Short mmCIF file of C-alpha atoms and ligand atoms in Angstrom, two decimals:
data_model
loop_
_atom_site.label_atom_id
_atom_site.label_comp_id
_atom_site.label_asym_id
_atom_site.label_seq_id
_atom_site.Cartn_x
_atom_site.Cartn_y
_atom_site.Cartn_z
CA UNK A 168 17.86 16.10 -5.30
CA UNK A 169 17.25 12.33 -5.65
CA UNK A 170 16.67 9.56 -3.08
CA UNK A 171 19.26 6.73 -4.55
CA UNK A 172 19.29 3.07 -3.01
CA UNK A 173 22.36 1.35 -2.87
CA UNK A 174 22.82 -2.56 -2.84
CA UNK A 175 25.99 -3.58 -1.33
CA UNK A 176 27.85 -6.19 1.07
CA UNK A 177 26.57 -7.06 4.55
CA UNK A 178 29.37 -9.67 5.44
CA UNK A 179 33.21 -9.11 5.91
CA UNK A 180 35.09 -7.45 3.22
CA UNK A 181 38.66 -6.16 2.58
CA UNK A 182 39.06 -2.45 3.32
CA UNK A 183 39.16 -1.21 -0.58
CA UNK A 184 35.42 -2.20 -0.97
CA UNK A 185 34.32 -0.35 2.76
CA UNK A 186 36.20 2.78 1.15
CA UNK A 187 34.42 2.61 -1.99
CA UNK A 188 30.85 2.72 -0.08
CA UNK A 189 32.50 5.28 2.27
CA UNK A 190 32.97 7.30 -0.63
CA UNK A 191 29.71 6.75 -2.19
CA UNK A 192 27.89 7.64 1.01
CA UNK A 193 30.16 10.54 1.41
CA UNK A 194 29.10 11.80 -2.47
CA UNK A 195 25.09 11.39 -1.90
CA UNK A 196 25.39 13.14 1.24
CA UNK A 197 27.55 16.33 -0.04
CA UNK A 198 25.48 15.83 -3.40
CA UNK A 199 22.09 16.94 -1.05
CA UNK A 200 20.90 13.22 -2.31
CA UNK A 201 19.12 11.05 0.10
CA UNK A 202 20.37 7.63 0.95
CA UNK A 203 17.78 4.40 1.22
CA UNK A 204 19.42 0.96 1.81
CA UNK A 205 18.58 -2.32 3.53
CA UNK A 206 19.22 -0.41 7.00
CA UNK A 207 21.86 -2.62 7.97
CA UNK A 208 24.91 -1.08 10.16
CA UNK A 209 27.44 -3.26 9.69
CA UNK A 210 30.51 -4.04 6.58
CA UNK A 211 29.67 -1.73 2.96
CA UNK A 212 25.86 -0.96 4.04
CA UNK A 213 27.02 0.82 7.59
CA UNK A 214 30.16 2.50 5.61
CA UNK A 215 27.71 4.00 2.80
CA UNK A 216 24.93 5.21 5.53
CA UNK A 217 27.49 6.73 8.00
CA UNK A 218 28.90 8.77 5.24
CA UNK A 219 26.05 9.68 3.96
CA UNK A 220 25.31 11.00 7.23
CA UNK A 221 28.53 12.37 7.94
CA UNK A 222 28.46 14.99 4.79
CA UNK A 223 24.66 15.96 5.79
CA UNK A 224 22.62 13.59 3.63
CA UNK A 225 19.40 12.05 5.49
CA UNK A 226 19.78 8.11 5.03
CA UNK A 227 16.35 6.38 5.15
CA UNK A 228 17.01 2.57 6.53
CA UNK A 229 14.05 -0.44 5.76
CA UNK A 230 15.04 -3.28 7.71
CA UNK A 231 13.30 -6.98 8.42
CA UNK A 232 12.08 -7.43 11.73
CA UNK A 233 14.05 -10.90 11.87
CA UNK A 234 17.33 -9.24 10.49
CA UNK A 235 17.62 -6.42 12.78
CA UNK A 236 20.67 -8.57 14.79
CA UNK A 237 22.12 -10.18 11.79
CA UNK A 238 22.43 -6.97 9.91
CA UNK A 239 22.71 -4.39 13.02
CA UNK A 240 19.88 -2.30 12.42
CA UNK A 241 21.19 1.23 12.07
CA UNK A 242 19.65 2.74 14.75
CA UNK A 243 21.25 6.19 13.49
CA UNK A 244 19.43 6.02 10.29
CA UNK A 245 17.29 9.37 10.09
CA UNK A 246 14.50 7.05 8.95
CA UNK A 247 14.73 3.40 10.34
CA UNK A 248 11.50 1.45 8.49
CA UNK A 249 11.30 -2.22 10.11
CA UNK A 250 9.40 -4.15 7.80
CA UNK A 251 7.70 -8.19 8.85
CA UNK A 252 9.03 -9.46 5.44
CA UNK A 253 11.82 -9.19 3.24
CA UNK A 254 9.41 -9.13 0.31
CA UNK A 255 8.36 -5.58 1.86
CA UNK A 256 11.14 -4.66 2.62
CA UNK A 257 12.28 -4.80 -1.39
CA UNK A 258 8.45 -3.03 -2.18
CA UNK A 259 9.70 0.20 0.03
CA UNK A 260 13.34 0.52 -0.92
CA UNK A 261 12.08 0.77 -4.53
CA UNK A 262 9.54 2.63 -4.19
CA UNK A 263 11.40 5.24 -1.78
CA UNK A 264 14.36 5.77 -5.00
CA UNK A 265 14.37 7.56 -8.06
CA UNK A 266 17.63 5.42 -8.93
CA UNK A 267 19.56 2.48 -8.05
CA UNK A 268 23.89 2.15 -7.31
CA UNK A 269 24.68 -1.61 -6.71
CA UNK A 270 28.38 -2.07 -5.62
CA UNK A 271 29.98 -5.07 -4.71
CA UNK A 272 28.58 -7.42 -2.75
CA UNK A 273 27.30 -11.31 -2.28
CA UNK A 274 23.87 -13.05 -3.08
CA UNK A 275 21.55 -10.71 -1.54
CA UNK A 276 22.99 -8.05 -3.29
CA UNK A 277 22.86 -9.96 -6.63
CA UNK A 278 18.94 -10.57 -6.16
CA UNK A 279 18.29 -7.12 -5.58
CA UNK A 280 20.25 -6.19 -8.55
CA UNK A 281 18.55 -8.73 -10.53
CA UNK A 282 14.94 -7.59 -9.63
CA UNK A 283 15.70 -3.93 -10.39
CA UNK A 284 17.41 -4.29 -13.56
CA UNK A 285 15.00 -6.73 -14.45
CA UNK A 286 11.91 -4.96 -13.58
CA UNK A 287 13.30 -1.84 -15.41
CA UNK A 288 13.78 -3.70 -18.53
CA UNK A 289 10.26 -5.38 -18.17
CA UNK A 290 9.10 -1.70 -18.13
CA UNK A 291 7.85 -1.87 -14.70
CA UNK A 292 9.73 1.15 -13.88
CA UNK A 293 12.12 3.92 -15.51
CA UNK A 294 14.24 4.47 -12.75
CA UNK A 295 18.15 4.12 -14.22
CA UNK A 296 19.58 0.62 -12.62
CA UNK A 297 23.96 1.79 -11.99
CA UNK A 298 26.45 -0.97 -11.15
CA UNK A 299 29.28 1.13 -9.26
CA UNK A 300 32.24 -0.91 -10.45
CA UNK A 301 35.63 0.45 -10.37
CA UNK A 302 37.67 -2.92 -9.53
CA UNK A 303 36.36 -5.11 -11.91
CA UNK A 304 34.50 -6.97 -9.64
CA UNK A 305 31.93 -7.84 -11.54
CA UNK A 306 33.32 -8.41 -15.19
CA UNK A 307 33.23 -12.07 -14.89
CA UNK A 308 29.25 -11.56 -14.97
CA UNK A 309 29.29 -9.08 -17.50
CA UNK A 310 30.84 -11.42 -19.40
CA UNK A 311 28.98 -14.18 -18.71
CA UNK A 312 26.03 -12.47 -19.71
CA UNK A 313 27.48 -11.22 -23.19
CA UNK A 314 28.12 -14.40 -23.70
CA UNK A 315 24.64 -15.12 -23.18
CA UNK A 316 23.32 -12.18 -24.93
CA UNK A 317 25.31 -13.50 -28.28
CA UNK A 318 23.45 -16.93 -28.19
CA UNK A 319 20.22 -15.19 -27.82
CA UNK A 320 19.63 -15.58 -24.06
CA UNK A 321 19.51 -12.62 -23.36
CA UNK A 322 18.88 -9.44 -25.47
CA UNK A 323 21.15 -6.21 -26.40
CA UNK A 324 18.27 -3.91 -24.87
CA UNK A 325 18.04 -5.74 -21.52
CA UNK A 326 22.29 -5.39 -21.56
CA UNK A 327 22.05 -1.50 -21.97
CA UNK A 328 19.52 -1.20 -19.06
CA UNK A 329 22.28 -2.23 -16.81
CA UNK A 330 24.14 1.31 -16.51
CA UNK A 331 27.99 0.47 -15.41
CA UNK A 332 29.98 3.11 -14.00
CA UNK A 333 33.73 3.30 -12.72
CA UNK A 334 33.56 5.98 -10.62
CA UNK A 335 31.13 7.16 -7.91
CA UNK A 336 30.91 10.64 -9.58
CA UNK A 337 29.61 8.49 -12.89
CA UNK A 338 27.61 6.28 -10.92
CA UNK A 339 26.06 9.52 -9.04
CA UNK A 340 24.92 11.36 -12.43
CA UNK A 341 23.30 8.29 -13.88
CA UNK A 342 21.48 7.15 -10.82
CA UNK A 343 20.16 11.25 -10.67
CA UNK A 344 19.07 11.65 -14.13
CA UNK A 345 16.32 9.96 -15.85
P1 AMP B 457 24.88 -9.84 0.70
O1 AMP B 457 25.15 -9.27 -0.63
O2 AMP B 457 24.51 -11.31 0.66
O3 AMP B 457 25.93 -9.51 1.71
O4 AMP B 457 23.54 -9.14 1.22
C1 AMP B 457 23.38 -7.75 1.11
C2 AMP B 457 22.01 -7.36 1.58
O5 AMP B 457 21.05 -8.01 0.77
C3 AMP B 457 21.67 -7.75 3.02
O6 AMP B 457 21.04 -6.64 3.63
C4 AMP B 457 20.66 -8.86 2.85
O7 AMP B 457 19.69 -8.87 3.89
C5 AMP B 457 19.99 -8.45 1.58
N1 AMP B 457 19.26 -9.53 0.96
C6 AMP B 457 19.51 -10.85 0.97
N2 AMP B 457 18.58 -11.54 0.29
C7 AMP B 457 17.70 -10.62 -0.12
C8 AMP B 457 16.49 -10.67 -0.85
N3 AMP B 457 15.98 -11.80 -1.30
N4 AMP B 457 15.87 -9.49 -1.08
C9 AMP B 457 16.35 -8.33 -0.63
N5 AMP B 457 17.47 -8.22 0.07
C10 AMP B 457 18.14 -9.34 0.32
#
């Protein structure tokens, strides 16, 4: 059984993307997995802990102090960590997962994407870095960065860190296996 953190939306979203993190939540909780995220209750982040919750998974929540209105601090959370910065806050959630699922979401989600995937390439850990991306959301970055990678920017090997999955099942075995 893993702990997997998932990096998703905190603002308003259409309904397709809350399903998608209802159904991820509802997969690591059946799956026995444990759920860490930003502890936020609200949009994708409250969808994928609820679930989680709702199909028997423990969800562990790490939270900024100064967020905890912003982001409605999920009081439910099994574990509800309130950290003083958001630079702790990022220490704990990685170091509380064996793997990362990033969904769809808006600049805070791309940072934390961008640290883990980069930190994993850097060697700074081996824990396997999903994007969860059935809709196509993000193939306009993937793109961009092939693009890149072809004129050198950025290299094959830091491409196939980046594990992309369609569907939560896929997303669930390479986020559980090292
Ligand atoms: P967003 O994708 O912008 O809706 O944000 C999703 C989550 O990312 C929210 O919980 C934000 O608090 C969080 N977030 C924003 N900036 C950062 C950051 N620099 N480090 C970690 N989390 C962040």
């Amino acid at each position: 059984m893993s702990a997997i953190c998932v990096y998703c939306a905190s603002g308003p979203v259409d309904d397709t993307f809350i399903s998608l993190a209802a159904e991820l939540g509802t997969a690591i909780g059946s799956g026995g997995h444990t759920l860490v995220s930003g502890g936020g209750n609200i949009s994708m982040m409250g969808a994928v802990a609820e679930a989680t919750r709702a199909a028997g998974g423990p969800t562990v929540g790490i939270i900024p102090r100064a967020l905890m209105e912003r982001e409605v601090a999920d009081l439910g959370a099994d574990e509800l960590v309130v950290t003083e910065t958001m630079r702790e806050r990022k220490r704990l959630m990685d170091e509380r997962a064996d793997g990362f699922i990033t969904m769809p979401g808006g600049i805070g989600t791309l940072e934390e994407l961008f640290e883990t995937w980069t930190g994993g390439y850097l060697g700074m850990h081996d824990k396997p870095v999903v994007l969860l991306d059935p809709f196509g959301f993000y193939a306009p970055l993937l793109g961009w960065l092939d693009d890149l990678s072809g004129r050198g920017f950025v290299s094959r090997a830091a491409l196939d860190r980046l594990l992309v999955a369609e569907s939560v099942v896929t997303a669930i075995q390479l986020a559980t296996h090292r």
